[in-house]
PDB file of C-alpha atoms in Angstrom:
ATOM      1  CA  MET A   1      22.033 -36.103   7.617  1.00  0.00           C
ATOM      2  CA  VAL A   2      21.690 -38.012  10.696  1.00  0.00           C
ATOM      3  CA  ASN A   3      20.495 -41.251   9.443  1.00  0.00           C
ATOM      4  CA  PHE A   4      20.408 -44.549  11.874  1.00  0.00           C
ATOM      5  CA  ASP A   5      20.236 -46.537   7.919  1.00  0.00           C
ATOM      6  CA  ASN A   6      23.621 -46.712   6.396  1.00  0.00           C
ATOM      7  CA  LEU A   7      26.559 -48.459   5.290  1.00  0.00           C
ATOM      8  CA  GLU A   8      30.184 -47.105   5.804  1.00  0.00           C
ATOM      9  CA  VAL A   9      33.520 -48.126   4.107  1.00  0.00           C
ATOM     10  CA  PHE A  10      36.450 -46.574   5.026  1.00  0.00           C
ATOM     11  CA  TYR A  11      40.637 -46.440   4.916  1.00  0.00           C
ATOM     12  CA  ARG A  12      42.223 -45.630   7.759  1.00  0.00           C
ATOM     13  CA  TYR A  13      45.828 -45.073   9.175  1.00  0.00           C
ATOM     14  CA  VAL A  14      46.755 -46.718  12.624  1.00  0.00           C
ATOM     15  CA  ASP A  15      49.703 -45.130  14.315  1.00  0.00           C
ATOM     16  CA  PRO A  16      50.438 -47.046  17.230  1.00  0.00           C
ATOM     17  CA  LYS A  17      52.054 -45.491  20.017  1.00  0.00           C
ATOM     18  CA  GLN A  18      54.482 -48.610  20.655  1.00  0.00           C
ATOM     19  CA  LYS A  19      57.213 -46.951  19.388  1.00  0.00           C
ATOM     20  CA  ASP A  20      58.609 -50.655  17.919  1.00  0.00           C
ATOM     21  CA  LEU A  21      55.920 -50.392  14.694  1.00  0.00           C
ATOM     22  CA  ASP A  22      55.079 -48.320  11.884  1.00  0.00           C
ATOM     23  CA  GLY A  23      51.975 -47.277  11.014  1.00  0.00           C
ATOM     24  CA  ALA A  24      49.236 -49.598   9.371  1.00  0.00           C
ATOM     25  CA  HIS A  25      46.984 -49.338   6.744  1.00  0.00           C
ATOM     26  CA  THR A  26      43.501 -50.320   7.119  1.00  0.00           C
ATOM     27  CA  ILE A  27      40.495 -50.893   5.397  1.00  0.00           C
ATOM     28  CA  GLY A  28      37.322 -51.208   7.148  1.00  0.00           C
ATOM     29  CA  GLY A  29      33.522 -50.774   7.403  1.00  0.00           C
ATOM     30  CA  ALA A  30      30.081 -50.740   9.163  1.00  0.00           C
ATOM     31  CA  LEU A  31      26.581 -51.432   8.931  1.00  0.00           C
ATOM     32  CA  THR A  32      24.425 -49.557  10.863  1.00  0.00           C
ATOM     33  CA  ILE A  33      20.566 -50.661  10.880  1.00  0.00           C
ATOM     34  CA  ALA A  34      17.771 -48.698  12.298  1.00  0.00           C
ATOM     35  CA  LEU A  35      15.595 -50.976  14.432  1.00  0.00           C
ATOM     36  CA  PHE A  36      12.145 -48.778  15.535  1.00  0.00           C
ATOM     37  CA  ASN A  37      12.962 -45.429  16.716  1.00  0.00           C
ATOM     38  CA  PRO A  38      15.299 -44.630  18.623  1.00  0.00           C
ATOM     39  CA  LEU A  39      17.263 -47.970  18.580  1.00  0.00           C
ATOM     40  CA  TYR A  40      19.611 -49.238  15.949  1.00  0.00           C
ATOM     41  CA  LEU A  41      22.200 -51.989  15.896  1.00  0.00           C
ATOM     42  CA  LYS A  42      25.665 -51.658  14.248  1.00  0.00           C
ATOM     43  CA  PHE A  43      28.231 -53.998  12.719  1.00  0.00           C
ATOM     44  CA  GLY A  44      31.954 -53.362  11.566  1.00  0.00           C
ATOM     45  CA  ALA A  45      35.057 -54.937  11.087  1.00  0.00           C
ATOM     46  CA  SER A  46      38.790 -53.871  10.050  1.00  0.00           C
ATOM     47  CA  TRP A  47      41.910 -55.395   8.568  1.00  0.00           C
ATOM     48  CA  GLY A  48      45.206 -53.985   8.155  1.00  0.00           C
ATOM     49  CA  SER A  49      48.810 -54.619   8.193  1.00  0.00           C
ATOM     50  CA  GLY A  50      52.175 -52.451   8.586  1.00  0.00           C
ATOM     51  CA  PRO A  51      55.757 -53.037   9.262  1.00  0.00           C
ATOM     52  CA  GLY A  52      57.803 -53.383  12.408  1.00  0.00           C
ATOM     53  CA  GLY A  53      59.800 -50.435  12.200  1.00  0.00           C
ATOM     54  CA  SER A  54      63.659 -50.012  12.479  1.00  0.00           C
ATOM     55  CA  GLY A  55      63.933 -51.338  15.566  1.00  0.00           C
ATOM     56  CA  THR A  56      63.016 -54.852  17.102  1.00  0.00           C
ATOM     57  CA  VAL A  57      59.696 -56.094  18.204  1.00  0.00           C
ATOM     58  CA  GLY A  58      59.551 -58.330  20.801  1.00  0.00           C
ATOM     59  CA  GLY A  59      63.132 -59.559  19.726  1.00  0.00           C
ATOM     60  CA  ALA A  60      62.559 -59.707  15.850  1.00  0.00           C
ATOM     61  CA  ARG A  61      63.809 -57.139  13.573  1.00  0.00           C
ATOM     62  CA  ASN A  62      61.445 -55.542  11.056  1.00  0.00           C
ATOM     63  CA  ALA A  63      58.414 -57.857  12.181  1.00  0.00           C
ATOM     64  CA  ASN A  64      55.480 -57.310  10.167  1.00  0.00           C
ATOM     65  CA  TYR A  65      52.424 -57.546  11.344  1.00  0.00           C
ATOM     66  CA  ASP A  66      48.693 -57.650  11.157  1.00  0.00           C
ATOM     67  CA  PHE A  67      45.864 -56.191  13.230  1.00  0.00           C
ATOM     68  CA  ALA A  68      41.931 -57.120  12.847  1.00  0.00           C
ATOM     69  CA  SER A  69      38.942 -56.061  14.877  1.00  0.00           C
ATOM     70  CA  ILE A  70      35.263 -56.778  14.508  1.00  0.00           C
ATOM     71  CA  GLN A  71      32.441 -55.363  16.759  1.00  0.00           C
ATOM     72  CA  ALA A  72      28.660 -55.692  17.241  1.00  0.00           C
ATOM     73  CA  GLY A  73      26.915 -52.901  19.267  1.00  0.00           C
ATOM     74  CA  ALA A  74      23.298 -51.416  20.125  1.00  0.00           C
ATOM     75  CA  GLY A  75      22.538 -47.946  20.612  1.00  0.00           C
ATOM     76  CA  PHE A  76      19.767 -45.221  21.055  1.00  0.00           C
ATOM     77  CA  HIS A  77      19.725 -41.621  19.625  1.00  0.00           C
ATOM     78  CA  THR A  78      17.488 -38.547  20.998  1.00  0.00           C
ATOM     79  CA  ALA A  79      17.385 -35.396  19.704  1.00  0.00           C
ATOM     80  CA  LEU A  80      18.727 -32.359  21.370  1.00  0.00           C
ATOM     81  CA  ILE A  81      17.555 -28.660  21.949  1.00  0.00           C
ATOM     82  CA  ASN A  82      16.167 -29.190  18.126  1.00  0.00           C
ATOM     83  CA  ASP A  83      16.755 -31.505  15.323  1.00  0.00           C
ATOM     84  CA  ARG A  84      20.127 -30.691  14.434  1.00  0.00           C
ATOM     85  CA  LEU A  85      21.720 -31.514  17.359  1.00  0.00           C
ATOM     86  CA  THR A  86      21.713 -36.032  18.718  1.00  0.00           C
ATOM     87  CA  PHE A  87      22.601 -37.441  21.367  1.00  0.00           C
ATOM     88  CA  VAL A  88      23.964 -41.368  20.861  1.00  0.00           C
ATOM     89  CA  ALA A  89      24.626 -43.824  23.236  1.00  0.00           C
ATOM     90  CA  GLU A  90      25.749 -47.279  22.070  1.00  0.00           C
ATOM     91  CA  ALA A  91      27.206 -50.294  23.644  1.00  0.00           C
ATOM     92  CA  GLY A  92      28.918 -53.618  22.844  1.00  0.00           C
ATOM     93  CA  LEU A  93      31.398 -56.005  22.306  1.00  0.00           C
ATOM     94  CA  VAL A  94      34.725 -55.364  20.588  1.00  0.00           C
ATOM     95  CA  TYR A  95      37.422 -57.989  19.249  1.00  0.00           C
ATOM     96  CA  ALA A  96      40.658 -56.546  18.739  1.00  0.00           C
ATOM     97  CA  SER A  97      44.058 -58.785  17.404  1.00  0.00           C
ATOM     98  CA  LEU A  98      47.322 -57.793  16.395  1.00  0.00           C
ATOM     99  CA  ARG A  99      49.653 -60.656  15.052  1.00  0.00           C
ATOM    100  CA  ALA A 100      53.275 -59.938  14.502  1.00  0.00           C
ATOM    101  CA  VAL A 101      55.487 -62.113  12.437  1.00  0.00           C
ATOM    102  CA  ASP A 102      58.384 -63.949  14.475  1.00  0.00           C
ATOM    103  CA  SER A 103      57.916 -61.805  17.671  1.00  0.00           C
ATOM    104  CA  SER A 104      56.270 -61.976  21.272  1.00  0.00           C
ATOM    105  CA  LEU A 105      54.243 -58.848  20.973  1.00  0.00           C
ATOM    106  CA  SER A 106      51.078 -60.209  19.323  1.00  0.00           C
ATOM    107  CA  PHE A 107      47.460 -60.052  21.218  1.00  0.00           C
ATOM    108  CA  SER A 108      44.016 -60.814  20.940  1.00  0.00           C
ATOM    109  CA  ASP A 109      41.802 -58.705  23.437  1.00  0.00           C
ATOM    110  CA  GLY A 110      37.783 -59.081  23.678  1.00  0.00           C
ATOM    111  CA  SER A 111      36.438 -56.519  25.073  1.00  0.00           C
ATOM    112  CA  ILE A 112      32.788 -54.526  26.038  1.00  0.00           C
ATOM    113  CA  TYR A 113      32.227 -50.745  25.052  1.00  0.00           C
ATOM    114  CA  VAL A 114      30.377 -47.779  25.662  1.00  0.00           C
ATOM    115  CA  ARG A 115      30.234 -44.979  23.249  1.00  0.00           C
ATOM    116  CA  PRO A 116      28.230 -41.759  23.975  1.00  0.00           C
ATOM    117  CA  ALA A 117      28.607 -38.977  21.370  1.00  0.00           C
ATOM    118  CA  LEU A 118      26.924 -35.614  20.017  1.00  0.00           C
ATOM    119  CA  ARG A 119      26.363 -35.619  16.278  1.00  0.00           C
ATOM    120  CA  PHE A 120      25.460 -32.168  14.757  1.00  0.00           C
ATOM    121  CA  THR A 121      24.198 -30.794  11.709  1.00  0.00           C
ATOM    122  CA  PRO A 122      25.140 -27.156  10.927  1.00  0.00           C
ATOM    123  CA  MET A 123      24.142 -27.147   7.295  1.00  0.00           C
ATOM    124  CA  ASP A 124      22.054 -29.555   5.834  1.00  0.00           C
ATOM    125  CA  TRP A 125      25.300 -30.576   3.927  1.00  0.00           C
ATOM    126  CA  LEU A 126      27.188 -30.961   6.993  1.00  0.00           C
ATOM    127  CA  GLU A 127      27.483 -33.410   9.883  1.00  0.00           C
ATOM    128  CA  VAL A 128      30.203 -33.260  12.378  1.00  0.00           C
ATOM    129  CA  GLN A 129      30.668 -35.914  15.305  1.00  0.00           C
ATOM    130  CA  ALA A 130      32.274 -36.269  18.512  1.00  0.00           C
ATOM    131  CA  GLY A 131      32.357 -39.106  20.876  1.00  0.00           C
ATOM    132  CA  VAL A 132      34.130 -40.853  23.758  1.00  0.00           C
ATOM    133  CA  THR A 133      34.880 -44.753  23.534  1.00  0.00           C
ATOM    134  CA  VAL A 134      35.549 -46.639  26.702  1.00  0.00           C
ATOM    135  CA  SER A 135      35.713 -50.516  27.028  1.00  0.00           C
ATOM    136  CA  SER A 136      37.003 -53.389  29.128  1.00  0.00           C
ATOM    137  CA  ALA A 137      40.408 -53.851  27.028  1.00  0.00           C
ATOM    138  CA  ASP A 138      43.400 -54.569  28.825  1.00  0.00           C
ATOM    139  CA  LYS A 139      46.070 -54.139  25.581  1.00  0.00           C
ATOM    140  CA  TYR A 140      44.291 -51.911  22.861  1.00  0.00           C
ATOM    141  CA  ASP A 141      42.508 -48.619  23.566  1.00  0.00           C
ATOM    142  CA  SER A 142      40.673 -48.536  26.667  1.00  0.00           C
ATOM    143  CA  LYS A 143      39.729 -44.911  25.965  1.00  0.00           C
ATOM    144  CA  MET A 144      39.312 -43.113  22.555  1.00  0.00           C
ATOM    145  CA  LEU A 145      38.071 -39.864  21.419  1.00  0.00           C
ATOM    146  CA  ASP A 146      36.412 -39.621  17.945  1.00  0.00           C
ATOM    147  CA  LEU A 147      36.069 -36.624  15.723  1.00  0.00           C
ATOM    148  CA  SER A 148      34.496 -37.298  12.344  1.00  0.00           C
ATOM    149  CA  THR A 149      33.213 -34.456   9.712  1.00  0.00           C
ATOM    150  CA  TYR A 150      30.824 -35.961   6.841  1.00  0.00           C
ATOM    151  CA  PHE A 151      29.897 -33.590   3.677  1.00  0.00           C
ATOM    152  CA  ARG A 152      26.828 -34.690   1.317  1.00  0.00           C
ATOM    153  CA  LEU A 153      28.013 -35.227  -1.908  1.00  0.00           C
ATOM    154  CA  LEU A 154      24.787 -36.858  -3.095  1.00  0.00           C
ATOM    155  CA  PRO A 155      21.393 -37.188  -1.225  1.00  0.00           C
ATOM    156  CA  MET A 156      21.938 -40.637  -0.080  1.00  0.00           C
ATOM    157  CA  PHE A 157      26.146 -40.287  -0.405  1.00  0.00           C
ATOM    158  CA  ASP A 158      28.192 -38.357   1.761  1.00  0.00           C
ATOM    159  CA  ILE A 159      32.329 -38.271   2.070  1.00  0.00           C
ATOM    160  CA  GLY A 160      33.958 -37.851   5.390  1.00  0.00           C
ATOM    161  CA  VAL A 161      37.187 -37.680   7.113  1.00  0.00           C
ATOM    162  CA  GLY A 162      38.070 -37.958  11.076  1.00  0.00           C
ATOM    163  CA  ALA A 163      40.707 -38.908  13.895  1.00  0.00           C
ATOM    164  CA  ASP A 164      41.044 -41.435  16.578  1.00  0.00           C
ATOM    165  CA  PHE A 165      43.015 -40.537  19.530  1.00  0.00           C
ATOM    166  CA  GLY A 166      43.707 -43.618  21.763  1.00  0.00           C
ATOM    167  CA  ASP A 167      45.501 -44.496  24.944  1.00  0.00           C
ATOM    168  CA  THR A 168      47.497 -46.516  22.381  1.00  0.00           C
ATOM    169  CA  THR A 169      46.752 -45.692  19.114  1.00  0.00           C
ATOM    170  CA  ARG A 170      45.693 -42.646  16.847  1.00  0.00           C
ATOM    171  CA  ALA A 171      43.932 -43.097  13.575  1.00  0.00           C
ATOM    172  CA  PHE A 172      43.325 -40.699  10.345  1.00  0.00           C
ATOM    173  CA  ARG A 173      40.616 -41.977   7.970  1.00  0.00           C
ATOM    174  CA  THR A 174      38.326 -41.203   5.368  1.00  0.00           C
ATOM    175  CA  SER A 175      35.352 -42.688   4.511  1.00  0.00           C
ATOM    176  CA  LEU A 176      32.131 -43.586   2.141  1.00  0.00           C
ATOM    177  CA  ARG A 177      28.879 -43.503   3.555  1.00  0.00           C
ATOM    178  CA  LEU A 178      25.899 -44.810   1.721  1.00  0.00           C
ATOM    179  CA  ARG A 179      22.104 -43.612   3.252  1.00  0.00           C
ATOM    180  CA  TRP A 180      19.089 -45.134   2.966  1.00  0.00           C
TER     181      TRP A 180
END
């Protein structure tokens, strides 16, 4: 199941730790393309929106907001101990933007990131991932722990569930992944 040629689409509920904002429902996708072994490229984007909550957001009551991010990176992978445990290292650029209506809370933040991770397949139909992302972001999740589990439904199709725990947000997601 560990594969570096895939297309993934996801729904993610992002819960900001900023008390004035309610959670955002986001959709997104990522394309991973294997180059020559052991290198790959990864491109991703997401968009979501949420309400400002019952408090005030930078002086605006109930300010709705939109959140978007894009990412481009490159990485490498290598098997550890056996083919079931893979070490992955990825580095790239990410741009995140939050726009709140009638609020000073809005920001745009471009950054460089690195993400070491482990991918483990204890069974042929199950993959577990754990990674840590560290970035130069000033306003959005400069540190994040991500956990994911994928279940193979068909020979090239998986369903996944996961969670991200960052320093400014936490998120819970479900995804569909097509491998080739």
